[in-house]
Coordinates of C-alpha atoms in Angstrom, one line a residue:
Chain A
X1 CA 15.7 -18.4 25.6
X2 CA 15.8 -20.8 22.6
X3 CA 16.2 -19.3 19.3
X4 CA 13.4 -19.2 17.0
X5 CA 13.9 -21.5 14.1
X6 CA 12.3 -21.1 10.8
X7 CA 12.8 -23.9 8.3
X8 CA 12.0 -23.9 4.5
X9 CA 12.7 -26.1 1.5
X10 CA 14.0 -24.2 -1.6
X11 CA 12.4 -25.5 -4.6
X12 CA 15.2 -25.8 -7.5
X13 CA 12.6 -26.7 -9.9
X14 CA 10.6 -23.4 -10.2
X15 CA 12.8 -20.2 -10.5
X16 CA 9.7 -18.0 -10.1
X17 CA 9.4 -19.2 -6.5
X18 CA 13.3 -18.2 -5.9
X19 CA 13.4 -15.6 -3.0
X20 CA 10.3 -16.7 -1.1
X21 CA 12.2 -18.1 1.8
X22 CA 14.4 -14.8 2.5
X23 CA 11.1 -12.9 2.0
X24 CA 9.4 -14.9 4.8
X25 CA 12.3 -14.4 7.1
X26 CA 12.2 -10.7 6.4
X27 CA 8.5 -10.6 7.3
X28 CA 9.1 -12.4 10.7
X29 CA 12.0 -10.4 11.4
X30 CA 9.6 -7.2 11.1
X31 CA 7.0 -8.7 13.2
X32 CA 9.7 -9.1 15.9
X33 CA 10.8 -5.6 15.7
X34 CA 14.4 -5.8 14.5
X35 CA 16.0 -2.6 13.3
X36 CA 15.8 -2.0 9.5
X37 CA 19.5 -2.4 9.0
X38 CA 19.4 -5.9 10.4
X39 CA 16.5 -6.7 8.4
X40 CA 18.0 -5.3 5.4
X41 CA 21.4 -7.3 6.0
X42 CA 19.7 -10.4 6.7
X43 CA 17.4 -10.0 3.6
X44 CA 20.1 -9.4 1.1
X45 CA 22.5 -12.0 2.4
X46 CA 19.8 -14.7 2.6
X47 CA 18.4 -13.8 -0.8
X48 CA 21.6 -14.0 -2.5
X49 CA 22.3 -17.4 -0.9
X50 CA 18.9 -18.6 -1.6
X51 CA 19.2 -17.5 -5.3
X52 CA 22.5 -19.5 -5.7
X53 CA 21.0 -22.5 -4.4
X54 CA 18.3 -22.6 -7.1
X55 CA 20.9 -21.7 -10.0
X56 CA 23.6 -23.8 -9.0
X57 CA 22.2 -26.7 -6.9
X58 CA 18.5 -27.5 -7.7
X59 CA 17.3 -25.9 -4.3
X60 CA 18.1 -27.1 -0.9
X61 CA 17.3 -26.2 2.8
X62 CA 17.3 -22.9 4.3
X63 CA 17.1 -22.3 8.1
X64 CA 17.0 -19.2 10.1
X65 CA 17.9 -19.2 13.8
X66 CA 16.9 -15.9 15.3
X67 CA 18.0 -14.7 18.7
X68 CA 18.1 -11.4 20.5
X69 CA 21.8 -10.9 19.8
X70 CA 22.3 -12.8 16.5
X71 CA 20.6 -14.1 13.2
X72 CA 22.1 -17.3 11.7
X73 CA 21.2 -18.5 8.3
X74 CA 22.2 -22.0 7.1
X75 CA 21.6 -22.8 3.5
X76 CA 22.4 -26.4 2.6
X77 CA 22.2 -27.9 -0.7
X78 CA 23.3 -31.2 -2.4
X79 CA 24.5 -29.4 -5.6
X80 CA 27.8 -29.8 -7.4
X81 CA 29.8 -28.0 -4.8
X82 CA 32.3 -25.3 -5.3
X83 CA 35.6 -26.3 -6.6
X84 CA 37.7 -23.3 -5.8
X85 CA 36.0 -21.3 -2.9
X86 CA 38.7 -18.4 -3.2
X87 CA 37.8 -17.9 -7.0
X88 CA 34.1 -17.8 -6.2
X89 CA 34.6 -15.4 -3.5
X90 CA 36.0 -12.9 -6.3
X91 CA 33.7 -10.2 -7.4
X92 CA 32.4 -10.7 -11.1
X93 CA 33.3 -14.5 -11.1
X94 CA 30.4 -16.5 -12.2
X95 CA 29.6 -20.0 -13.3
X96 CA 25.9 -19.1 -14.1
X97 CA 24.5 -20.5 -17.1
X98 CA 23.6 -17.9 -20.0
X99 CA 19.7 -18.3 -19.4
X100 CA 19.9 -17.2 -15.7
X101 CA 22.2 -14.2 -16.7
X102 CA 19.6 -13.0 -19.0
X103 CA 17.3 -12.5 -16.1
X104 CA 19.9 -10.3 -14.5
X105 CA 21.4 -12.8 -12.2
X106 CA 24.9 -14.5 -12.3
X107 CA 26.8 -11.4 -12.1
X108 CA 29.3 -12.9 -9.7
X109 CA 28.3 -10.9 -6.9
X110 CA 26.3 -13.3 -4.8
X111 CA 28.9 -14.6 -2.3
X112 CA 30.9 -11.3 -2.3
X113 CA 27.6 -9.6 -1.3
X114 CA 26.8 -12.2 1.3
X115 CA 30.2 -11.5 2.9
X116 CA 29.8 -7.8 2.7
X117 CA 26.4 -7.8 4.6
X118 CA 27.3 -10.3 7.1
X119 CA 29.4 -10.6 10.1
X120 CA 30.7 -14.1 9.5
X121 CA 30.4 -16.4 6.5
X122 CA 31.4 -19.9 6.6
X123 CA 31.4 -22.2 3.5
X124 CA 31.9 -25.9 3.4
X125 CA 31.7 -27.4 0.1
X126 CA 32.6 -30.7 -1.3
X127 CA 32.6 -31.1 -5.1
X128 CA 30.0 -33.8 -6.0
X129 CA 28.3 -33.8 -2.5
X130 CA 27.1 -30.2 -1.9
X131 CA 27.5 -26.8 -0.2
X132 CA 26.6 -25.4 3.1
X133 CA 26.7 -21.6 3.9
X134 CA 26.6 -20.5 7.4
X135 CA 25.9 -16.8 7.6
X136 CA 26.0 -14.9 11.0
X137 CA 24.7 -11.5 11.4
X138 CA 24.9 -9.7 14.9
X139 CA 21.8 -7.4 15.7
Chain B
X1 CA -3.9 7.9 18.9
X2 CA -7.5 7.1 17.9
X3 CA -7.7 6.0 14.3
X4 CA -10.7 7.1 12.3
X5 CA -11.8 5.0 9.5
X6 CA -14.2 5.6 6.5
X7 CA -14.9 1.9 6.1
X8 CA -17.5 0.5 8.5
X9 CA -19.9 -2.3 9.2
X10 CA -23.6 -2.5 8.9
X11 CA -24.3 -5.3 11.5
X12 CA -27.7 -5.7 10.3
X13 CA -26.7 -6.9 6.8
X14 CA -23.5 -8.8 7.8
X15 CA -24.0 -12.7 7.8
X16 CA -20.6 -13.4 9.3
X17 CA -19.4 -15.0 6.1
X18 CA -15.6 -14.9 5.6
X19 CA -15.3 -13.3 2.2
X20 CA -13.9 -9.9 3.4
X21 CA -12.0 -11.9 6.0
X22 CA -10.0 -13.6 3.2
X23 CA -9.7 -10.8 0.8
X24 CA -8.5 -8.0 3.3
X25 CA -5.0 -7.3 2.2
X26 CA -3.7 -6.4 5.8
X27 CA -5.6 -9.2 7.6
X28 CA -7.7 -6.5 9.5
X29 CA -11.0 -8.4 9.7
X30 CA -12.1 -11.0 12.0
X31 CA -15.5 -12.6 12.5
X32 CA -16.5 -12.5 16.0
X33 CA -19.9 -13.7 17.4
X34 CA -21.1 -14.1 13.9
X35 CA -20.2 -10.6 12.6
X36 CA -17.3 -9.2 10.8
X37 CA -15.2 -6.8 12.8
X38 CA -12.3 -4.6 11.5
X39 CA -9.2 -4.1 13.6
X40 CA -9.0 -0.4 13.5
X41 CA -5.1 -0.1 13.8
X42 CA -4.5 -2.4 10.7
X43 CA -7.2 -1.1 8.3
X44 CA -5.7 1.1 5.4
X45 CA -9.3 2.0 4.1
X46 CA -8.6 0.6 0.7
X47 CA -12.2 -0.5 0.2
X48 CA -11.6 -4.0 -0.9
X49 CA -14.1 -5.2 1.5
X50 CA -16.7 -2.7 0.4
X51 CA -16.2 -4.2 -3.0
X52 CA -16.1 -7.8 -2.3
X53 CA -19.0 -8.0 0.3
X54 CA -22.0 -10.1 -1.3
X55 CA -24.5 -8.7 1.3
X56 CA -23.2 -4.9 1.1
X57 CA -22.8 -5.0 4.7
X58 CA -19.5 -3.0 4.4
X59 CA -19.7 0.8 3.9
X60 CA -18.0 3.9 3.6
X61 CA -18.7 6.9 5.8
X62 CA -18.8 10.2 4.0
X63 CA -20.8 13.4 4.1
X64 CA -24.0 14.1 2.6
X65 CA -25.0 16.7 0.1
X66 CA -27.2 18.4 2.8
X67 CA -24.3 19.5 4.6
X68 CA -24.0 22.2 2.0
X69 CA -26.8 24.2 3.8
X70 CA -24.4 24.8 6.8
X71 CA -22.4 27.3 4.8
X72 CA -23.0 30.6 3.0
X73 CA -20.6 29.9 0.1
X74 CA -19.8 26.5 -1.1
X75 CA -16.9 25.4 -3.3
X76 CA -16.8 21.9 -5.0
X77 CA -13.4 20.1 -5.7
X78 CA -14.3 17.4 -8.1
X79 CA -11.6 14.6 -8.2
X80 CA -10.4 13.9 -11.9
X81 CA -12.1 10.6 -11.6
X82 CA -15.5 12.2 -11.8
X83 CA -14.9 13.3 -15.4
X84 CA -14.7 9.3 -16.3
X85 CA -18.2 8.6 -14.8
X86 CA -20.5 10.1 -17.8
X87 CA -21.2 8.6 -21.2
X88 CA -20.8 11.1 -24.2
X89 CA -19.3 13.6 -22.3
X90 CA -17.6 16.1 -24.7
X91 CA -16.0 18.4 -22.1
X92 CA -15.7 18.7 -18.6
X93 CA -17.4 22.0 -18.5
X94 CA -20.6 20.2 -18.5
X95 CA -19.7 18.5 -15.1
X96 CA -18.6 21.9 -13.6
X97 CA -21.6 23.8 -14.6
X98 CA -23.9 20.8 -13.2
X99 CA -22.0 21.3 -10.0
X100 CA -23.0 25.0 -9.8
X101 CA -26.6 24.0 -10.5
X102 CA -26.5 21.5 -7.5
X103 CA -25.8 24.2 -5.2
X104 CA -22.2 25.1 -5.3
X105 CA -21.0 28.7 -5.9
X106 CA -17.6 27.8 -7.5
X107 CA -15.8 24.9 -8.6
X108 CA -12.0 24.0 -8.4
X109 CA -10.7 21.1 -10.1
X110 CA -8.3 18.7 -8.0
X111 CA -6.7 18.2 -11.5
X112 CA -5.4 21.7 -11.4
X113 CA -3.5 21.2 -8.0
X114 CA -2.4 17.9 -9.1
X115 CA -0.5 19.7 -12.0
X116 CA 1.1 22.0 -9.1
X117 CA 2.3 18.8 -7.3
X118 CA 3.7 17.3 -10.5
X119 CA 5.7 20.7 -10.8
X120 CA 6.9 20.4 -7.0
X121 CA 7.9 16.6 -7.7
X122 CA 9.8 17.6 -10.7
X123 CA 11.7 20.2 -8.8
X124 CA 12.3 17.8 -6.0
X125 CA 13.8 15.0 -8.5
X126 CA 16.0 17.6 -10.0
X127 CA 17.5 18.1 -6.4
X128 CA 20.6 15.6 -6.1
X129 CA 19.8 14.9 -2.5
X130 CA 16.2 13.5 -3.2
X131 CA 15.9 10.0 -2.2
X132 CA 15.2 7.7 -5.1
X133 CA 12.9 6.1 -6.0
X134 CA 10.5 8.7 -4.7
X135 CA 7.2 7.3 -3.7
X136 CA 3.9 8.8 -4.7
X137 CA 1.8 9.6 -1.8
X138 CA -1.3 10.2 -4.0
X139 CA -2.9 6.9 -2.8
X140 CA -3.6 7.1 1.1
X141 CA -4.0 3.5 1.4
X142 CA -0.6 3.0 0.0
X143 CA 0.9 5.6 2.3
X144 CA -0.9 3.8 5.4
X145 CA 0.4 0.5 4.2
X146 CA 4.0 2.0 4.0
X147 CA 3.6 3.5 7.6
X148 CA 2.6 0.0 9.1
X149 CA 4.7 -2.3 7.1
X150 CA 7.6 -0.7 5.3
X151 CA 9.4 1.8 7.7
X152 CA 12.5 1.6 5.7
X153 CA 10.7 3.2 3.0
X154 CA 9.2 6.3 4.9
X155 CA 12.0 8.6 3.7
X156 CA 11.1 7.7 0.1
X157 CA 7.8 9.1 0.5
X158 CA 7.0 12.3 -1.5
X159 CA 6.2 14.9 1.4
X160 CA 4.3 17.2 -0.8
X161 CA 0.7 17.9 0.3
X162 CA -2.1 16.1 -1.4
X163 CA -3.5 17.7 -4.7
X164 CA -7.0 17.9 -3.0
X165 CA -5.5 19.7 0.1
X166 CA -3.8 22.3 -1.9
X167 CA -6.8 22.7 -4.1
X168 CA -8.7 23.2 -1.0
X169 CA -6.2 26.0 0.3
X170 CA -6.4 27.9 -3.0
X171 CA -10.1 27.6 -3.4
X172 CA -10.7 28.9 0.2
X173 CA -8.4 31.8 -0.2
X174 CA -10.0 32.7 -3.6
X175 CA -13.4 32.5 -2.1
X176 CA -12.5 34.7 0.9
X177 CA -11.0 37.2 -1.5
X178 CA -14.1 37.1 -4.0
X179 CA -16.8 37.3 -1.3
X180 CA -15.1 39.0 1.7
X181 CA -16.6 36.2 3.8
X182 CA -14.9 34.8 6.9
X183 CA -13.2 31.3 6.5
X184 CA -15.9 29.6 8.5
X185 CA -18.8 30.7 6.1
X186 CA -17.1 29.1 3.3
X187 CA -17.7 25.3 2.8
X188 CA -15.1 23.3 0.6
X189 CA -16.3 19.9 -0.5
X190 CA -14.1 17.3 -1.9
X191 CA -16.1 14.9 -4.5
X192 CA -14.1 11.7 -3.7
X193 CA -13.6 8.3 -5.6
X194 CA -12.6 6.3 -2.6
X195 CA -13.1 6.0 1.2
X196 CA -9.3 6.2 1.8
X197 CA -9.4 9.8 0.7
X198 CA -12.3 10.5 3.2
X199 CA -10.0 9.2 5.9
X200 CA -7.1 11.2 4.7
X201 CA -8.9 14.4 4.9
X202 CA -9.6 13.7 8.5
X203 CA -6.0 12.8 9.1
X204 CA -4.1 14.3 6.3
X205 CA -0.6 13.1 5.6
X206 CA 2.2 15.0 7.3
X207 CA 0.1 18.1 8.4
X208 CA -2.7 18.8 11.0
X209 CA -4.6 21.5 9.1
X210 CA -6.9 20.8 6.2
X211 CA -8.9 23.3 4.3
X212 CA -11.6 20.9 3.5
X213 CA -15.0 20.9 5.4
X214 CA -16.5 17.8 4.0
X215 CA -16.1 14.9 1.7
X216 CA -18.9 13.7 -0.8
X217 CA -18.9 10.4 -2.6
X218 CA -18.9 10.4 -6.4
X219 CA -21.6 7.5 -6.2
X220 CA -23.8 10.2 -4.1
X221 CA -23.5 12.9 -6.3
X222 CA -23.7 11.1 -9.8
X223 CA -27.4 11.0 -10.2
X224 CA -28.4 14.7 -9.1
X225 CA -25.5 15.7 -11.2
X226 CA -26.6 14.0 -14.3
X227 CA -30.1 15.5 -13.8
X228 CA -28.5 18.9 -13.6
X229 CA -26.3 18.3 -16.8
X230 CA -29.0 17.2 -18.7
X231 CA -30.6 20.7 -18.5
X232 CA -27.5 22.5 -19.6
X233 CA -27.5 23.9 -23.3
X234 CA -24.4 26.0 -23.5
X235 CA -21.9 25.6 -20.5
X236 CA -19.7 28.3 -19.5
X237 CA -16.1 27.8 -19.7
X238 CA -14.9 26.7 -16.4
X239 CA -12.4 24.2 -16.7
X240 CA -8.8 25.2 -16.2
X241 CA -7.0 21.8 -15.9
X242 CA -4.4 20.5 -18.3
X243 CA -3.9 16.9 -19.6
X244 CA -1.6 15.8 -17.0
X245 CA -3.9 16.9 -14.1
X246 CA -6.8 14.9 -15.4
X247 CA -4.4 12.1 -16.0
X248 CA -3.9 11.5 -12.4
X249 CA -7.2 9.9 -12.4
X250 CA -5.8 6.7 -13.6
X251 CA -2.3 4.7 -12.8
X252 CA 0.6 6.2 -14.6
X253 CA -1.0 9.5 -14.9
X254 CA 1.0 11.0 -12.1
X255 CA 4.4 9.1 -13.0
X256 CA 4.1 10.3 -16.7
X257 CA 3.5 14.1 -15.7
X258 CA 7.1 13.9 -14.2
X259 CA 8.3 13.8 -18.0
X260 CA 11.0 11.5 -17.0
X261 CA 11.2 7.9 -18.3
X262 CA 12.6 5.9 -15.3
X263 CA 9.2 5.3 -13.4
X264 CA 7.1 2.4 -12.4
X265 CA 3.4 2.7 -12.0
X266 CA 1.7 -0.2 -10.6
X267 CA -1.8 -0.9 -9.0
X268 CA -3.7 -3.5 -7.0
X269 CA -2.8 -4.4 -3.5
X270 CA -0.7 -7.6 -4.3
X271 CA 1.3 -5.7 -6.8
X272 CA 1.7 -2.7 -4.4
X273 CA 3.0 -5.1 -1.7
X274 CA 5.5 -6.9 -4.2
X275 CA 6.7 -3.6 -5.6
X276 CA 7.4 -2.2 -2.0
X277 CA 9.2 -5.4 -1.2
X278 CA 11.6 -5.0 -4.0
X279 CA 12.2 -1.3 -3.3
X280 CA 12.9 -2.4 0.2
X281 CA 15.3 -5.0 -0.9
X282 CA 17.3 -2.5 -2.9
X283 CA 16.4 -4.0 -6.1
X284 CA 14.8 -0.9 -7.7
X285 CA 17.3 1.5 -7.2
X286 CA 17.6 2.7 -10.7
X287 CA 14.2 4.3 -10.6
X288 CA 13.3 8.0 -10.3
X289 CA 9.6 7.6 -9.3
X290 CA 7.2 4.9 -8.2
X291 CA 3.5 5.5 -8.3
X292 CA 1.1 2.7 -6.6
X293 CA -2.5 2.7 -6.2
X294 CA -4.5 0.3 -4.2
X295 CA -7.4 0.0 -6.6
X296 CA -7.2 -1.4 -10.2
X297 CA -6.6 1.2 -12.7
X298 CA -6.0 3.8 -9.9
X299 CA -8.4 6.2 -8.7
X300 CA -11.1 5.4 -11.3
X301 CA -11.2 2.1 -9.7
X302 CA -12.2 3.6 -6.2
X303 CA -15.1 1.9 -4.7
X304 CA -17.1 5.3 -4.6
X305 CA -17.2 5.5 -8.2
X306 CA -20.2 4.3 -10.4
X307 CA -18.6 3.3 -13.7
X308 CA -16.1 0.3 -14.5
X309 CA -12.6 1.5 -14.2
X310 CA -11.5 0.7 -17.6
X311 CA -14.6 2.3 -19.1
X312 CA -13.9 5.5 -17.1
X313 CA -10.4 5.3 -18.1
X314 CA -11.2 5.2 -21.9
X315 CA -13.6 8.2 -21.3
X316 CA -11.1 10.2 -19.7
X317 CA -8.4 9.9 -22.5
X318 CA -11.5 11.1 -24.8
X319 CA -12.2 14.0 -22.7
X320 CA -8.6 15.3 -22.1
X321 CA -8.0 15.2 -25.9
X322 CA -7.5 18.6 -26.8
X323 CA -6.4 20.1 -23.5
X324 CA -3.1 21.7 -23.0
X325 CA -0.5 19.5 -21.5
X326 CA -0.3 21.5 -18.4
X327 CA -2.5 24.7 -17.5
X328 CA -1.3 25.5 -13.9
X329 CA 2.1 26.7 -12.8
X330 CA 3.3 27.3 -9.1
X331 CA 4.1 31.0 -10.1
X332 CA 0.5 31.5 -11.2
X333 CA -0.7 31.2 -7.4
X334 CA 0.0 33.0 -4.1
X335 CA 0.6 30.0 -2.1
X336 CA 4.1 30.1 -0.5
X337 CA 6.7 27.2 -1.2
X338 CA 6.1 26.0 2.2
X339 CA 2.5 25.6 1.7
X340 CA 3.1 23.0 -0.8
X341 CA 5.3 20.8 1.5
X342 CA 4.2 18.6 4.5
X343 CA 5.2 20.1 7.8
X344 CA 4.8 17.0 9.9
X345 CA 7.1 14.0 9.5
X346 CA 5.3 10.7 8.7
X347 CA 6.1 8.3 11.3
X348 CA 6.4 4.4 11.5
X349 CA 3.5 2.8 13.2
X350 CA 4.4 -0.7 14.3
X351 CA 0.8 -2.2 14.6
X352 CA 2.2 -5.3 12.9
X353 CA 4.8 -6.0 15.4
X354 CA 4.1 -8.7 18.0
X355 CA 5.5 -6.6 20.7
X356 CA 7.5 -3.4 21.2
X357 CA 10.0 -5.5 23.3
X358 CA 12.0 -7.8 21.2
X359 CA 12.3 -10.5 24.0
X360 CA 8.6 -10.6 24.5
X361 CA 7.9 -10.5 20.8
X362 CA 10.3 -13.6 20.6
X363 CA 8.4 -15.4 23.1
X364 CA 5.1 -14.8 21.3
X365 CA 6.4 -16.1 18.0
X366 CA 7.5 -19.3 19.8
X367 CA 4.3 -19.7 21.2
X368 CA 2.7 -19.1 17.9
X369 CA 4.8 -21.7 16.3
X370 CA 3.7 -24.2 19.1
X371 CA 0.2 -23.4 18.1
X372 CA 0.5 -23.6 14.5
X373 CA 1.9 -26.9 14.8
X374 CA -1.3 -28.4 16.4
X375 CA -3.5 -26.5 13.9
X376 CA -4.8 -28.2 10.7
X377 CA -3.3 -25.7 8.2
X378 CA -6.0 -25.5 5.9
X379 CA -6.9 -22.0 6.3
X380 CA -10.7 -22.5 6.1
X381 CA -11.3 -19.5 8.4
X382 CA -14.2 -20.9 10.1
X383 CA -12.6 -19.8 13.3
X384 CA -13.1 -16.1 12.1
X385 CA -9.3 -15.5 11.4
X386 CA -8.2 -15.3 7.6
X387 CA -5.6 -18.2 8.1
X388 CA -4.2 -20.8 10.7
X389 CA -1.2 -18.7 11.1
X390 CA -3.2 -15.4 12.0
X391 CA -5.5 -17.5 14.2
X392 CA -2.4 -18.7 16.2
X393 CA -1.2 -15.0 16.4
X394 CA -4.8 -14.0 17.6
X395 CA -4.7 -16.9 20.3
X396 CA -1.3 -15.8 21.5
X397 CA -2.5 -12.1 21.4
X398 CA -5.6 -13.2 23.6
X399 CA -8.1 -12.1 21.2
X400 CA -9.1 -15.7 20.1
X401 CA -9.5 -19.0 22.0
X402 CA -7.9 -22.1 20.6
X403 CA -11.3 -24.0 21.2
X404 CA -12.7 -21.5 18.1
X405 CA -10.9 -23.9 15.9
X406 CA -13.8 -26.2 14.5
X407 CA -11.5 -28.7 12.8
X408 CA -9.7 -29.3 16.3
X409 CA -13.0 -29.4 18.1
X410 CA -14.3 -32.1 15.5
X411 CA -10.9 -34.0 16.0
X412 CA -11.6 -34.1 19.9
X413 CA -15.3 -35.1 19.4
X414 CA -14.3 -37.9 17.4
X415 CA -11.5 -39.1 19.8
X416 CA -14.0 -38.9 22.7
X417 CA -16.4 -40.8 20.7
X418 CA -13.7 -43.6 20.0
X419 CA -12.6 -43.6 23.7
X420 CA -16.3 -44.4 24.6
X421 CA -16.8 -47.1 22.0
X422 CA -13.5 -48.9 23.2

């Protein structure tokens, strides 16, 4: 069977809408009847990635490809890119601006959390061009 | 399992408008053949449709005062919200004495049992193994929502019997001791602010037994009780509830009775859903307790009340003024510790799942996506479903036909006309 594809434009202008795409994917996974653990991992990993796109890259495109065996999440933006991926993967390292930190974001746990909750994480990033995260979660 | 619901439709009054269809928080209503129909499995008895129906076609099912005649000895269990319904009420004893004049032999305030539930909850929270945040089970509509939509949160539910159930058990026992009558000759009646509690009495949370015989609506009792109260000169002292018990009538009352600061209290279905989502995503982990109510302001906002919720709330603040913080302790009653707790687990009810088989559910979602692409996407609800998305789901489930979409039909007609012209 072809995977189910859900596609969302993540708005970078309006911080209050951040998290809507992951919320919609969560709802769909519940309707399909995936286990609470899978739903939880997808929801958290995708949420962290979505928030990152809003904070650092003025939004982008979020896609979820759902099949029985695995769920793939692709988060693609045309933001500034990540200069040093190894450094960005370190817990606590953050380049988030002050105003976002005041909201409780930017603790430097986004990427480490995505890695923690996913089975595979691939980051393709070119400074000045953009970043694409490919997250795989096996069901 | 067959679901009982206390929200029903009067087909004579229903004109098939889409007001309730659009406002139902669980998308449980469809207009079929010109009349609103409720999908039983999805209804959580929140009463929103009763509140919004411009033709008063939506009704709550509850028992009538005449049911008292079936019993030899009758006990009234007034909900705390009842105390907010009357103007210039100095003390709740007028209400309790008035209930005796209506034909009840005794009264037992639900607020008293609420204080006992608060004590149970404080004990639970003090236990290290307690899942946090603990989620209140005071609002049956919220519990039902958790059961159908938030299975991961079921272990967070407070598995203590509802105050009204505990009140009924104590009241029945006391009545049997006082009169020597057998249980079946004693009628225990709850005076309820909302239809969800009517349903909850027929299908109590986490138990099969109930000591409640009938549920009356505050709106039904209001007038005869007012007449009875007007005749009272010197009310006997009957009230035995404290400030915290009475405060369960409004949002935050239950949470503050726990004497802890890390709580969240919210009401209104939209807020409730949002908060449950946040707990599910593990974003509210530092909280001890979450109190959620379907109605604005909590139980005083229930659709079987007479008074505006904010006015009722203000009155309750007045009437509770010189009461002790709490007047009821577990040690004062003869119930065993087990009798406070639910004895049956609450189970996930996957009524919102497309199919119990994952493969078939995925096929259905793909079909839904295909149908959604050809639909206009304006969510006009003329088809009888609340949105184009739910309509697509209904078509795939076989409960609607694609030809029910008027916009598509219009488009087809225009195309045929153009074809004929050319």
